[in-house]
Amino acid sequence: MSIVIDNQRGKKVAELLYNSFSTMGIHGRTDMPEDITPNSVVRGSLDHILFITLTVSIDYQRDALSLWESSRKTFDNPETRYLFDPKLLHETPFRKIVDDMQKYKLSKKPQKDANIWRTVGVTFYTKWEGDPRNFLKNCNWDSPLILERLRKDTHLYNGRLVPDYPYLRGSKIGPLWLRMLRDNVGITQLRNLEKVPIPVDIHVARATLTTGVVRGSIEIRSNKMFEYIRKAWFESVKGLSVKNRPMIALDVDEPLWHLSKYGCSYRNKITGYCPVSNRCEAREFCIKGRIEIENSIVKLET
């Protein structure tokens, strides 16, 4: 059983994918599902921040395209618009929140998703005057501290301590939220983003493995493999620069996601044959061999 992190290969892949995504696109695309705002929302406004924050809090085991489309439809309907208002979430019966989150399929797991959504929203209402920026400011805009507070902050509910930010505190969603606050909302005050790990989902994982940045012969739990992937991108971007600043791991999140979503997803898991490789921007790095990510297990023979 062996595993290799190839940082030199990672540097080349990071540079290639970032430049491709910033210009021609990857598999012809330069957009992300969260880029489109609801009809009446101004980029950078409080409405935009709450739209991004609450939607990303239930971004687990979901198809991103359908999640963000459902969220926009929910926001655009005056009858369900209240779901994005922390004060109104606090005042609305839970049963109604459950029902209204199902109108446009915003929730896949009705009780669980509504509980996550309401808890996050009500936390911002009761502790931060309904504005996530007050929380960020209280953390001195320090990204590692924000992630730590997301994980640790709790409140008393029915006699027991429960997390303030369920799922928003997760190892994927926390960093993803910070990237969206930077890239989508346009919050420039966030500091030390270079210390934030790349948000690893199945697409970022698959693209990292198919380009050979992490490779080897191993069967391993996906959460352990994700640790290797986070380390690989922390190391690989060192010394690279974009837009007159140092490149950071978060910069390759979107390019990797696109590479997998519209490319590596079609690859044969056993042989490594990919039917779209002839038009893939990263084809020179495509590695042959077995790459399976299923049921929280990664099987690698590359």
PDB file of C-alpha atoms in Angstrom:
ATOM      1  CA  MET A   1       0.000   0.000   0.000  1.00  0.00           C
ATOM      2  CA  SER A   2       1.559   3.293  -1.071  1.00  0.00           C
ATOM      3  CA  ILE A   3       0.587   6.868  -1.781  1.00  0.00           C
ATOM      4  CA  VAL A   4       2.527   9.723  -3.396  1.00  0.00           C
ATOM      5  CA  ILE A   5       1.913  13.477  -3.368  1.00  0.00           C
ATOM      6  CA  ASP A   6       3.563  14.946  -6.462  1.00  0.00           C
ATOM      7  CA  ASN A   7       3.864  18.679  -5.748  1.00  0.00           C
ATOM      8  CA  GLN A   8       5.809  19.451  -8.925  1.00  0.00           C
ATOM      9  CA  ARG A   9       3.065  17.888 -11.006  1.00  0.00           C
ATOM     10  CA  GLY A  10       0.555  19.753  -8.822  1.00  0.00           C
ATOM     11  CA  LYS A  11       2.218  23.083  -9.640  1.00  0.00           C
ATOM     12  CA  LYS A  12       1.873  22.453 -13.367  1.00  0.00           C
ATOM     13  CA  VAL A  13      -1.731  21.287 -13.033  1.00  0.00           C
ATOM     14  CA  ALA A  14      -2.661  24.253 -10.819  1.00  0.00           C
ATOM     15  CA  GLU A  15      -1.175  26.764 -13.256  1.00  0.00           C
ATOM     16  CA  LEU A  16      -2.719  25.115 -16.310  1.00  0.00           C
ATOM     17  CA  LEU A  17      -6.207  24.760 -14.824  1.00  0.00           C
ATOM     18  CA  TYR A  18      -6.310  28.227 -13.274  1.00  0.00           C
ATOM     19  CA  ASN A  19      -5.220  29.889 -16.522  1.00  0.00           C
ATOM     20  CA  SER A  20      -7.655  27.801 -18.581  1.00  0.00           C
ATOM     21  CA  PHE A  21     -10.573  28.525 -16.270  1.00  0.00           C
ATOM     22  CA  SER A  22      -9.775  32.256 -16.242  1.00  0.00           C
ATOM     23  CA  THR A  23      -9.676  32.512 -20.038  1.00  0.00           C
ATOM     24  CA  MET A  24     -11.212  29.903 -22.359  1.00  0.00           C
ATOM     25  CA  GLY A  25     -12.833  27.848 -19.615  1.00  0.00           C
ATOM     26  CA  ILE A  26     -12.566  24.166 -18.731  1.00  0.00           C
ATOM     27  CA  HIS A  27     -14.638  21.944 -21.002  1.00  0.00           C
ATOM     28  CA  GLY A  28     -15.975  25.225 -22.338  1.00  0.00           C
ATOM     29  CA  ARG A  29     -17.265  26.545 -19.007  1.00  0.00           C
ATOM     30  CA  THR A  30     -16.172  29.413 -16.777  1.00  0.00           C
ATOM     31  CA  ASP A  31     -19.243  29.636 -14.549  1.00  0.00           C
ATOM     32  CA  MET A  32     -20.189  28.057 -11.225  1.00  0.00           C
ATOM     33  CA  PRO A  33     -23.735  27.159 -10.091  1.00  0.00           C
ATOM     34  CA  GLU A  34     -23.589  29.746  -7.301  1.00  0.00           C
ATOM     35  CA  ASP A  35     -22.586  32.578  -9.668  1.00  0.00           C
ATOM     36  CA  ILE A  36     -26.166  33.410 -10.686  1.00  0.00           C
ATOM     37  CA  THR A  37     -27.965  35.572  -8.128  1.00  0.00           C
ATOM     38  CA  PRO A  38     -31.734  35.650  -7.573  1.00  0.00           C
ATOM     39  CA  ASN A  39     -33.527  38.262  -9.699  1.00  0.00           C
ATOM     40  CA  SER A  40     -33.636  41.186  -7.289  1.00  0.00           C
ATOM     41  CA  VAL A  41     -30.357  40.584  -5.458  1.00  0.00           C
ATOM     42  CA  VAL A  42     -27.443  43.018  -5.692  1.00  0.00           C
ATOM     43  CA  ARG A  43     -23.982  41.436  -5.539  1.00  0.00           C
ATOM     44  CA  GLY A  44     -22.357  42.059  -2.167  1.00  0.00           C
ATOM     45  CA  SER A  45     -25.598  43.042  -0.403  1.00  0.00           C
ATOM     46  CA  LEU A  46     -26.816  41.471   2.839  1.00  0.00           C
ATOM     47  CA  ASP A  47     -29.453  39.597   0.821  1.00  0.00           C
ATOM     48  CA  HIS A  48     -26.679  38.135  -1.324  1.00  0.00           C
ATOM     49  CA  ILE A  49     -24.626  37.111   1.709  1.00  0.00           C
ATOM     50  CA  LEU A  50     -27.632  35.362   3.292  1.00  0.00           C
ATOM     51  CA  PHE A  51     -28.537  33.669  -0.015  1.00  0.00           C
ATOM     52  CA  ILE A  52     -24.995  32.281  -0.346  1.00  0.00           C
ATOM     53  CA  THR A  53     -24.604  31.416   3.355  1.00  0.00           C
ATOM     54  CA  LEU A  54     -27.866  29.545   3.861  1.00  0.00           C
ATOM     55  CA  THR A  55     -27.713  27.702   0.543  1.00  0.00           C
ATOM     56  CA  VAL A  56     -24.148  26.487   1.006  1.00  0.00           C
ATOM     57  CA  SER A  57     -25.042  25.258   4.510  1.00  0.00           C
ATOM     58  CA  ILE A  58     -27.034  22.393   2.937  1.00  0.00           C
ATOM     59  CA  ASP A  59     -24.549  21.744   0.111  1.00  0.00           C
ATOM     60  CA  TYR A  60     -23.826  18.118   1.039  1.00  0.00           C
ATOM     61  CA  GLN A  61     -24.583  15.038  -1.081  1.00  0.00           C
ATOM     62  CA  ARG A  62     -26.273  17.359  -3.572  1.00  0.00           C
ATOM     63  CA  ASP A  63     -26.044  18.143  -7.243  1.00  0.00           C
ATOM     64  CA  ALA A  64     -24.824  21.734  -7.139  1.00  0.00           C
ATOM     65  CA  LEU A  65     -26.685  22.856 -10.268  1.00  0.00           C
ATOM     66  CA  SER A  66     -30.091  21.767  -8.958  1.00  0.00           C
ATOM     67  CA  LEU A  67     -29.411  23.004  -5.403  1.00  0.00           C
ATOM     68  CA  TRP A  68     -28.614  26.573  -6.469  1.00  0.00           C
ATOM     69  CA  GLU A  69     -31.446  26.650  -8.988  1.00  0.00           C
ATOM     70  CA  SER A  70     -33.906  25.528  -6.298  1.00  0.00           C
ATOM     71  CA  SER A  71     -32.550  28.163  -3.937  1.00  0.00           C
ATOM     72  CA  ARG A  72     -32.984  30.945  -6.517  1.00  0.00           C
ATOM     73  CA  LYS A  73     -36.581  29.881  -7.198  1.00  0.00           C
ATOM     74  CA  THR A  74     -37.280  29.841  -3.453  1.00  0.00           C
ATOM     75  CA  PHE A  75     -35.791  33.323  -3.064  1.00  0.00           C
ATOM     76  CA  ASP A  76     -37.672  34.755  -6.061  1.00  0.00           C
ATOM     77  CA  ASN A  77     -41.085  33.631  -4.789  1.00  0.00           C
ATOM     78  CA  PRO A  78     -42.494  36.264  -2.367  1.00  0.00           C
ATOM     79  CA  GLU A  79     -44.202  33.479  -0.368  1.00  0.00           C
ATOM     80  CA  THR A  80     -40.939  31.637   0.368  1.00  0.00           C
ATOM     81  CA  ARG A  81     -38.608  34.636   0.383  1.00  0.00           C
ATOM     82  CA  TYR A  82     -38.792  34.760   4.211  1.00  0.00           C
ATOM     83  CA  LEU A  83     -36.589  31.651   4.360  1.00  0.00           C
ATOM     84  CA  PHE A  84     -33.591  33.935   3.688  1.00  0.00           C
ATOM     85  CA  ASP A  85     -34.456  36.380   6.499  1.00  0.00           C
ATOM     86  CA  PRO A  86     -32.951  35.336   9.882  1.00  0.00           C
ATOM     87  CA  LYS A  87     -35.567  37.279  11.881  1.00  0.00           C
ATOM     88  CA  LEU A  88     -38.477  35.687  10.017  1.00  0.00           C
ATOM     89  CA  LEU A  89     -36.876  32.231  10.315  1.00  0.00           C
ATOM     90  CA  HIS A  90     -36.798  32.787  14.065  1.00  0.00           C
ATOM     91  CA  GLU A  91     -40.492  33.691  14.112  1.00  0.00           C
ATOM     92  CA  THR A  92     -41.797  30.982  11.753  1.00  0.00           C
ATOM     93  CA  PRO A  93     -43.009  27.556  12.977  1.00  0.00           C
ATOM     94  CA  PHE A  94     -40.590  24.771  12.075  1.00  0.00           C
ATOM     95  CA  ARG A  95     -43.314  22.782  10.293  1.00  0.00           C
ATOM     96  CA  LYS A  96     -43.877  25.648   7.843  1.00  0.00           C
ATOM     97  CA  ILE A  97     -40.139  25.940   7.160  1.00  0.00           C
ATOM     98  CA  VAL A  98     -40.039  22.205   6.388  1.00  0.00           C
ATOM     99  CA  ASP A  99     -42.980  22.515   3.993  1.00  0.00           C
ATOM    100  CA  ASP A 100     -41.782  25.659   2.233  1.00  0.00           C
ATOM    101  CA  MET A 101     -38.279  24.281   1.663  1.00  0.00           C
ATOM    102  CA  GLN A 102     -39.892  21.479  -0.338  1.00  0.00           C
ATOM    103  CA  LYS A 103     -41.828  23.718  -2.748  1.00  0.00           C
ATOM    104  CA  TYR A 104     -38.915  24.015  -5.188  1.00  0.00           C
ATOM    105  CA  LYS A 105     -36.979  20.980  -3.911  1.00  0.00           C
ATOM    106  CA  LEU A 106     -34.600  23.156  -1.897  1.00  0.00           C
ATOM    107  CA  SER A 107     -34.482  20.389   0.706  1.00  0.00           C
ATOM    108  CA  LYS A 108     -33.704  16.768  -0.132  1.00  0.00           C
ATOM    109  CA  LYS A 109     -33.948  15.587   3.464  1.00  0.00           C
ATOM    110  CA  PRO A 110     -36.908  17.658   4.689  1.00  0.00           C
ATOM    111  CA  GLN A 111     -36.438  17.534   8.468  1.00  0.00           C
ATOM    112  CA  LYS A 112     -32.636  17.510   8.479  1.00  0.00           C
ATOM    113  CA  ASP A 113     -32.173  20.256   5.879  1.00  0.00           C
ATOM    114  CA  ALA A 114     -34.804  22.499   7.485  1.00  0.00           C
ATOM    115  CA  ASN A 115     -33.128  22.050  10.873  1.00  0.00           C
ATOM    116  CA  ILE A 116     -29.690  22.961   9.469  1.00  0.00           C
ATOM    117  CA  TRP A 117     -31.129  25.948   7.593  1.00  0.00           C
ATOM    118  CA  ARG A 118     -33.154  27.276  10.514  1.00  0.00           C
ATOM    119  CA  THR A 119     -30.347  26.785  13.058  1.00  0.00           C
ATOM    120  CA  VAL A 120     -27.804  28.687  10.930  1.00  0.00           C
ATOM    121  CA  GLY A 121     -30.270  31.478  10.188  1.00  0.00           C
ATOM    122  CA  VAL A 122     -31.477  31.825  13.767  1.00  0.00           C
ATOM    123  CA  THR A 123     -27.886  31.843  15.071  1.00  0.00           C
ATOM    124  CA  PHE A 124     -27.154  34.853  12.870  1.00  0.00           C
ATOM    125  CA  TYR A 125     -30.347  36.504  14.137  1.00  0.00           C
ATOM    126  CA  THR A 126     -29.888  35.902  17.868  1.00  0.00           C
ATOM    127  CA  LYS A 127     -26.109  36.403  18.033  1.00  0.00           C
ATOM    128  CA  TRP A 128     -25.167  38.632  15.097  1.00  0.00           C
ATOM    129  CA  GLU A 129     -28.154  40.929  14.420  1.00  0.00           C
ATOM    130  CA  GLY A 130     -29.062  38.956  11.297  1.00  0.00           C
ATOM    131  CA  ASP A 131     -25.813  39.803   9.509  1.00  0.00           C
ATOM    132  CA  PRO A 132     -23.023  37.214   8.994  1.00  0.00           C
ATOM    133  CA  ARG A 133     -20.556  40.094   8.534  1.00  0.00           C
ATOM    134  CA  ASN A 134     -20.890  40.863  12.248  1.00  0.00           C
ATOM    135  CA  PHE A 135     -19.671  37.331  12.986  1.00  0.00           C
ATOM    136  CA  LEU A 136     -16.793  37.695  10.510  1.00  0.00           C
ATOM    137  CA  LYS A 137     -15.822  41.049  12.038  1.00  0.00           C
ATOM    138  CA  ASN A 138     -15.957  39.523  15.539  1.00  0.00           C
ATOM    139  CA  CYS A 139     -13.415  36.977  14.260  1.00  0.00           C
ATOM    140  CA  ASN A 140     -11.275  39.932  13.083  1.00  0.00           C
ATOM    141  CA  TRP A 141     -11.842  38.706   9.492  1.00  0.00           C
ATOM    142  CA  ASP A 142      -9.227  36.015  10.219  1.00  0.00           C
ATOM    143  CA  SER A 143     -10.056  32.983   8.083  1.00  0.00           C
ATOM    144  CA  PRO A 144      -8.548  30.220  10.290  1.00  0.00           C
ATOM    145  CA  LEU A 145     -10.282  31.749  13.331  1.00  0.00           C
ATOM    146  CA  ILE A 146     -13.586  31.895  11.416  1.00  0.00           C
ATOM    147  CA  LEU A 147     -13.284  28.163  10.636  1.00  0.00           C
ATOM    148  CA  GLU A 148     -12.407  27.411  14.260  1.00  0.00           C
ATOM    149  CA  ARG A 149     -15.389  29.398  15.547  1.00  0.00           C
ATOM    150  CA  LEU A 150     -17.695  27.687  13.044  1.00  0.00           C
ATOM    151  CA  ARG A 151     -16.588  24.360  14.521  1.00  0.00           C
ATOM    152  CA  LYS A 152     -16.669  25.324  18.189  1.00  0.00           C
ATOM    153  CA  ASP A 153     -19.449  27.866  18.788  1.00  0.00           C
ATOM    154  CA  THR A 154     -22.531  26.372  20.460  1.00  0.00           C
ATOM    155  CA  HIS A 155     -25.788  27.368  22.140  1.00  0.00           C
ATOM    156  CA  LEU A 156     -28.131  25.764  24.655  1.00  0.00           C
ATOM    157  CA  TYR A 157     -31.171  24.038  23.163  1.00  0.00           C
ATOM    158  CA  ASN A 158     -33.576  21.944  25.237  1.00  0.00           C
ATOM    159  CA  GLY A 159     -30.983  21.675  27.981  1.00  0.00           C
ATOM    160  CA  ARG A 160     -28.050  20.587  25.803  1.00  0.00           C
ATOM    161  CA  LEU A 161     -25.304  22.288  23.843  1.00  0.00           C
ATOM    162  CA  VAL A 162     -25.742  22.135  20.085  1.00  0.00           C
ATOM    163  CA  PRO A 163     -23.596  23.610  17.265  1.00  0.00           C
ATOM    164  CA  ASP A 164     -24.366  27.156  16.123  1.00  0.00           C
ATOM    165  CA  TYR A 165     -23.488  26.318  12.515  1.00  0.00           C
ATOM    166  CA  PRO A 166     -24.372  22.698  11.661  1.00  0.00           C
ATOM    167  CA  TYR A 167     -22.743  21.597   8.382  1.00  0.00           C
ATOM    168  CA  LEU A 168     -21.480  25.147   7.724  1.00  0.00           C
ATOM    169  CA  ARG A 169     -18.790  24.074  10.195  1.00  0.00           C
ATOM    170  CA  GLY A 170     -17.758  21.069   8.071  1.00  0.00           C
ATOM    171  CA  SER A 171     -14.325  20.497   6.519  1.00  0.00           C
ATOM    172  CA  LYS A 172     -15.750  21.023   3.020  1.00  0.00           C
ATOM    173  CA  ILE A 173     -18.513  23.588   3.543  1.00  0.00           C
ATOM    174  CA  GLY A 174     -16.610  25.963   5.876  1.00  0.00           C
ATOM    175  CA  PRO A 175     -13.777  26.639   3.385  1.00  0.00           C
ATOM    176  CA  LEU A 176     -16.298  26.638   0.519  1.00  0.00           C
ATOM    177  CA  TRP A 177     -18.286  29.377   2.277  1.00  0.00           C
ATOM    178  CA  LEU A 178     -15.161  31.521   2.672  1.00  0.00           C
ATOM    179  CA  ARG A 179     -14.275  31.074  -1.004  1.00  0.00           C
ATOM    180  CA  MET A 180     -17.794  32.120  -2.034  1.00  0.00           C
ATOM    181  CA  LEU A 181     -17.681  35.140   0.264  1.00  0.00           C
ATOM    182  CA  ARG A 182     -14.469  36.181  -1.508  1.00  0.00           C
ATOM    183  CA  ASP A 183     -15.327  35.231  -5.088  1.00  0.00           C
ATOM    184  CA  ASN A 184     -19.102  35.686  -5.273  1.00  0.00           C
ATOM    185  CA  VAL A 185     -19.972  38.256  -2.627  1.00  0.00           C
ATOM    186  CA  GLY A 186     -16.754  40.235  -3.063  1.00  0.00           C
ATOM    187  CA  ILE A 187     -15.750  40.470   0.603  1.00  0.00           C
ATOM    188  CA  THR A 188     -12.165  41.742   0.539  1.00  0.00           C
ATOM    189  CA  GLN A 189     -11.481  41.977   4.275  1.00  0.00           C
ATOM    190  CA  LEU A 190     -10.922  38.244   4.778  1.00  0.00           C
ATOM    191  CA  ARG A 191      -7.347  37.620   5.946  1.00  0.00           C
ATOM    192  CA  ASN A 192      -5.040  34.571   5.897  1.00  0.00           C
ATOM    193  CA  LEU A 193      -7.018  32.791   3.204  1.00  0.00           C
ATOM    194  CA  GLU A 194      -3.785  31.017   2.244  1.00  0.00           C
ATOM    195  CA  LYS A 195      -4.232  28.974   5.436  1.00  0.00           C
ATOM    196  CA  VAL A 196      -7.681  27.731   4.389  1.00  0.00           C
ATOM    197  CA  PRO A 197      -7.692  24.178   2.970  1.00  0.00           C
ATOM    198  CA  ILE A 198      -9.268  23.452  -0.386  1.00  0.00           C
ATOM    199  CA  PRO A 199     -12.898  22.290   0.080  1.00  0.00           C
ATOM    200  CA  VAL A 200     -12.678  18.667  -1.033  1.00  0.00           C
ATOM    201  CA  ASP A 201     -15.776  17.038  -2.492  1.00  0.00           C
ATOM    202  CA  ILE A 202     -15.965  14.065  -4.858  1.00  0.00           C
ATOM    203  CA  HIS A 203     -15.188  16.285  -7.883  1.00  0.00           C
ATOM    204  CA  VAL A 204     -12.086  17.929  -6.402  1.00  0.00           C
ATOM    205  CA  ALA A 205     -10.958  14.500  -5.191  1.00  0.00           C
ATOM    206  CA  ARG A 206     -11.514  12.810  -8.554  1.00  0.00           C
ATOM    207  CA  ALA A 207      -9.745  15.574 -10.511  1.00  0.00           C
ATOM    208  CA  THR A 208      -6.774  15.488  -8.126  1.00  0.00           C
ATOM    209  CA  LEU A 209      -6.425  11.713  -8.522  1.00  0.00           C
ATOM    210  CA  THR A 210      -6.970  11.574 -12.298  1.00  0.00           C
ATOM    211  CA  THR A 211      -4.277  14.210 -12.892  1.00  0.00           C
ATOM    212  CA  GLY A 212      -1.841  12.155 -10.804  1.00  0.00           C
ATOM    213  CA  VAL A 213      -1.159  14.901  -8.258  1.00  0.00           C
ATOM    214  CA  VAL A 214      -1.982  12.260  -5.648  1.00  0.00           C
ATOM    215  CA  ARG A 215      -1.427   8.711  -6.847  1.00  0.00           C
ATOM    216  CA  GLY A 216      -0.437   5.257  -5.666  1.00  0.00           C
ATOM    217  CA  SER A 217      -1.717   1.807  -4.825  1.00  0.00           C
ATOM    218  CA  ILE A 218      -4.064   1.911  -1.875  1.00  0.00           C
ATOM    219  CA  GLU A 219      -7.563   1.280  -0.539  1.00  0.00           C
ATOM    220  CA  ILE A 220      -8.423   3.979   1.967  1.00  0.00           C
ATOM    221  CA  ARG A 221     -11.399   5.720   3.557  1.00  0.00           C
ATOM    222  CA  SER A 222     -12.307   8.831   1.591  1.00  0.00           C
ATOM    223  CA  ASN A 223     -11.957  11.164   4.596  1.00  0.00           C
ATOM    224  CA  LYS A 224      -8.337  10.007   4.964  1.00  0.00           C
ATOM    225  CA  MET A 225      -7.696  10.432   1.234  1.00  0.00           C
ATOM    226  CA  PHE A 226      -9.175  13.933   1.434  1.00  0.00           C
ATOM    227  CA  GLU A 227      -6.464  14.809   3.994  1.00  0.00           C
ATOM    228  CA  TYR A 228      -3.784  13.889   1.417  1.00  0.00           C
ATOM    229  CA  ILE A 229      -5.596  15.976  -1.211  1.00  0.00           C
ATOM    230  CA  ARG A 230      -5.802  19.022   1.057  1.00  0.00           C
ATOM    231  CA  LYS A 231      -2.083  18.693   1.810  1.00  0.00           C
ATOM    232  CA  ALA A 232      -1.261  18.271  -1.886  1.00  0.00           C
ATOM    233  CA  TRP A 233      -2.868  21.582  -2.887  1.00  0.00           C
ATOM    234  CA  PHE A 234      -1.471  23.485   0.084  1.00  0.00           C
ATOM    235  CA  GLU A 235       2.006  22.469  -1.078  1.00  0.00           C
ATOM    236  CA  SER A 236       1.488  22.582  -4.854  1.00  0.00           C
ATOM    237  CA  VAL A 237       0.429  26.237  -5.090  1.00  0.00           C
ATOM    238  CA  LYS A 238       3.425  27.540  -3.134  1.00  0.00           C
ATOM    239  CA  GLY A 239       5.548  29.832  -5.276  1.00  0.00           C
ATOM    240  CA  LEU A 240       2.839  30.361  -7.904  1.00  0.00           C
ATOM    241  CA  SER A 241       1.144  33.709  -8.423  1.00  0.00           C
ATOM    242  CA  VAL A 242      -2.130  34.961  -9.905  1.00  0.00           C
ATOM    243  CA  LYS A 243      -3.278  38.546 -10.468  1.00  0.00           C
ATOM    244  CA  ASN A 244      -0.171  39.971  -8.750  1.00  0.00           C
ATOM    245  CA  ARG A 245      -0.650  37.955  -5.570  1.00  0.00           C
ATOM    246  CA  PRO A 246       0.412  34.503  -4.368  1.00  0.00           C
ATOM    247  CA  MET A 247      -1.831  31.665  -5.521  1.00  0.00           C
ATOM    248  CA  ILE A 248      -3.637  29.853  -2.702  1.00  0.00           C
ATOM    249  CA  ALA A 249      -5.304  26.443  -2.510  1.00  0.00           C
ATOM    250  CA  LEU A 250      -8.795  27.978  -2.799  1.00  0.00           C
ATOM    251  CA  ASP A 251      -7.865  29.293  -6.254  1.00  0.00           C
ATOM    252  CA  VAL A 252      -7.876  25.795  -7.774  1.00  0.00           C
ATOM    253  CA  ASP A 253     -11.191  24.690  -6.246  1.00  0.00           C
ATOM    254  CA  GLU A 254     -13.398  25.832  -9.134  1.00  0.00           C
ATOM    255  CA  PRO A 255     -11.061  24.652 -11.934  1.00  0.00           C
ATOM    256  CA  LEU A 256     -10.752  21.175 -10.370  1.00  0.00           C
ATOM    257  CA  TRP A 257     -14.520  20.976  -9.862  1.00  0.00           C
ATOM    258  CA  HIS A 258     -15.106  21.747 -13.549  1.00  0.00           C
ATOM    259  CA  LEU A 259     -12.448  19.301 -14.709  1.00  0.00           C
ATOM    260  CA  SER A 260     -14.227  16.468 -12.913  1.00  0.00           C
ATOM    261  CA  LYS A 261     -17.867  17.529 -13.376  1.00  0.00           C
ATOM    262  CA  TYR A 262     -17.585  17.871 -17.148  1.00  0.00           C
ATOM    263  CA  GLY A 263     -14.633  15.564 -17.785  1.00  0.00           C
ATOM    264  CA  CYS A 264     -13.234  13.050 -15.314  1.00  0.00           C
ATOM    265  CA  SER A 265     -16.750  11.947 -14.291  1.00  0.00           C
ATOM    266  CA  TYR A 266     -16.998  10.148 -17.662  1.00  0.00           C
ATOM    267  CA  ARG A 267     -13.767   8.243 -17.207  1.00  0.00           C
ATOM    268  CA  ASN A 268     -13.797   4.441 -16.774  1.00  0.00           C
ATOM    269  CA  LYS A 269     -13.137   3.749 -13.085  1.00  0.00           C
ATOM    270  CA  ILE A 270     -11.132   0.592 -13.740  1.00  0.00           C
ATOM    271  CA  THR A 271      -9.147   1.211 -16.938  1.00  0.00           C
ATOM    272  CA  GLY A 272      -8.873   4.978 -16.832  1.00  0.00           C
ATOM    273  CA  TYR A 273     -10.184   5.358 -20.375  1.00  0.00           C
ATOM    274  CA  CYS A 274     -11.800   8.788 -20.760  1.00  0.00           C
ATOM    275  CA  PRO A 275     -14.073   9.477 -23.755  1.00  0.00           C
ATOM    276  CA  VAL A 276     -13.574  13.246 -23.537  1.00  0.00           C
ATOM    277  CA  SER A 277      -9.782  13.298 -23.122  1.00  0.00           C
ATOM    278  CA  ASN A 278      -9.149  14.512 -26.682  1.00  0.00           C
ATOM    279  CA  ARG A 279     -10.795  17.871 -25.836  1.00  0.00           C
ATOM    280  CA  CYS A 280      -9.646  18.088 -22.191  1.00  0.00           C
ATOM    281  CA  GLU A 281      -7.390  20.949 -21.146  1.00  0.00           C
ATOM    282  CA  ALA A 282      -5.513  18.653 -18.726  1.00  0.00           C
ATOM    283  CA  ARG A 283      -5.179  15.629 -21.017  1.00  0.00           C
ATOM    284  CA  GLU A 284      -1.357  15.642 -20.810  1.00  0.00           C
ATOM    285  CA  PHE A 285      -1.664  14.950 -17.061  1.00  0.00           C
ATOM    286  CA  CYS A 286      -4.403  12.304 -17.268  1.00  0.00           C
ATOM    287  CA  ILE A 287      -3.148   9.179 -15.535  1.00  0.00           C
ATOM    288  CA  LYS A 288      -4.180   5.624 -16.391  1.00  0.00           C
ATOM    289  CA  GLY A 289      -5.334   3.046 -13.895  1.00  0.00           C
ATOM    290  CA  ARG A 290      -8.076   2.398 -11.386  1.00  0.00           C
ATOM    291  CA  ILE A 291      -9.679   5.299  -9.528  1.00  0.00           C
ATOM    292  CA  GLU A 292     -12.853   4.412  -7.643  1.00  0.00           C
ATOM    293  CA  ILE A 293     -14.563   6.663  -5.107  1.00  0.00           C
ATOM    294  CA  GLU A 294     -17.627   4.891  -3.756  1.00  0.00           C
ATOM    295  CA  ASN A 295     -19.340   4.360  -0.397  1.00  0.00           C
ATOM    296  CA  SER A 296     -16.743   6.453   1.460  1.00  0.00           C
ATOM    297  CA  ILE A 297     -13.905   4.265   0.139  1.00  0.00           C
ATOM    298  CA  VAL A 298     -11.207   5.207  -2.393  1.00  0.00           C
ATOM    299  CA  LYS A 299      -9.551   2.415  -4.396  1.00  0.00           C
ATOM    300  CA  LEU A 300      -6.455   3.573  -6.214  1.00  0.00           C
ATOM    301  CA  GLU A 301      -4.143   1.761  -8.637  1.00  0.00           C
ATOM    302  CA  THR A 302      -2.265   4.504 -10.485  1.00  0.00           C
TER     303      THR A 302
END
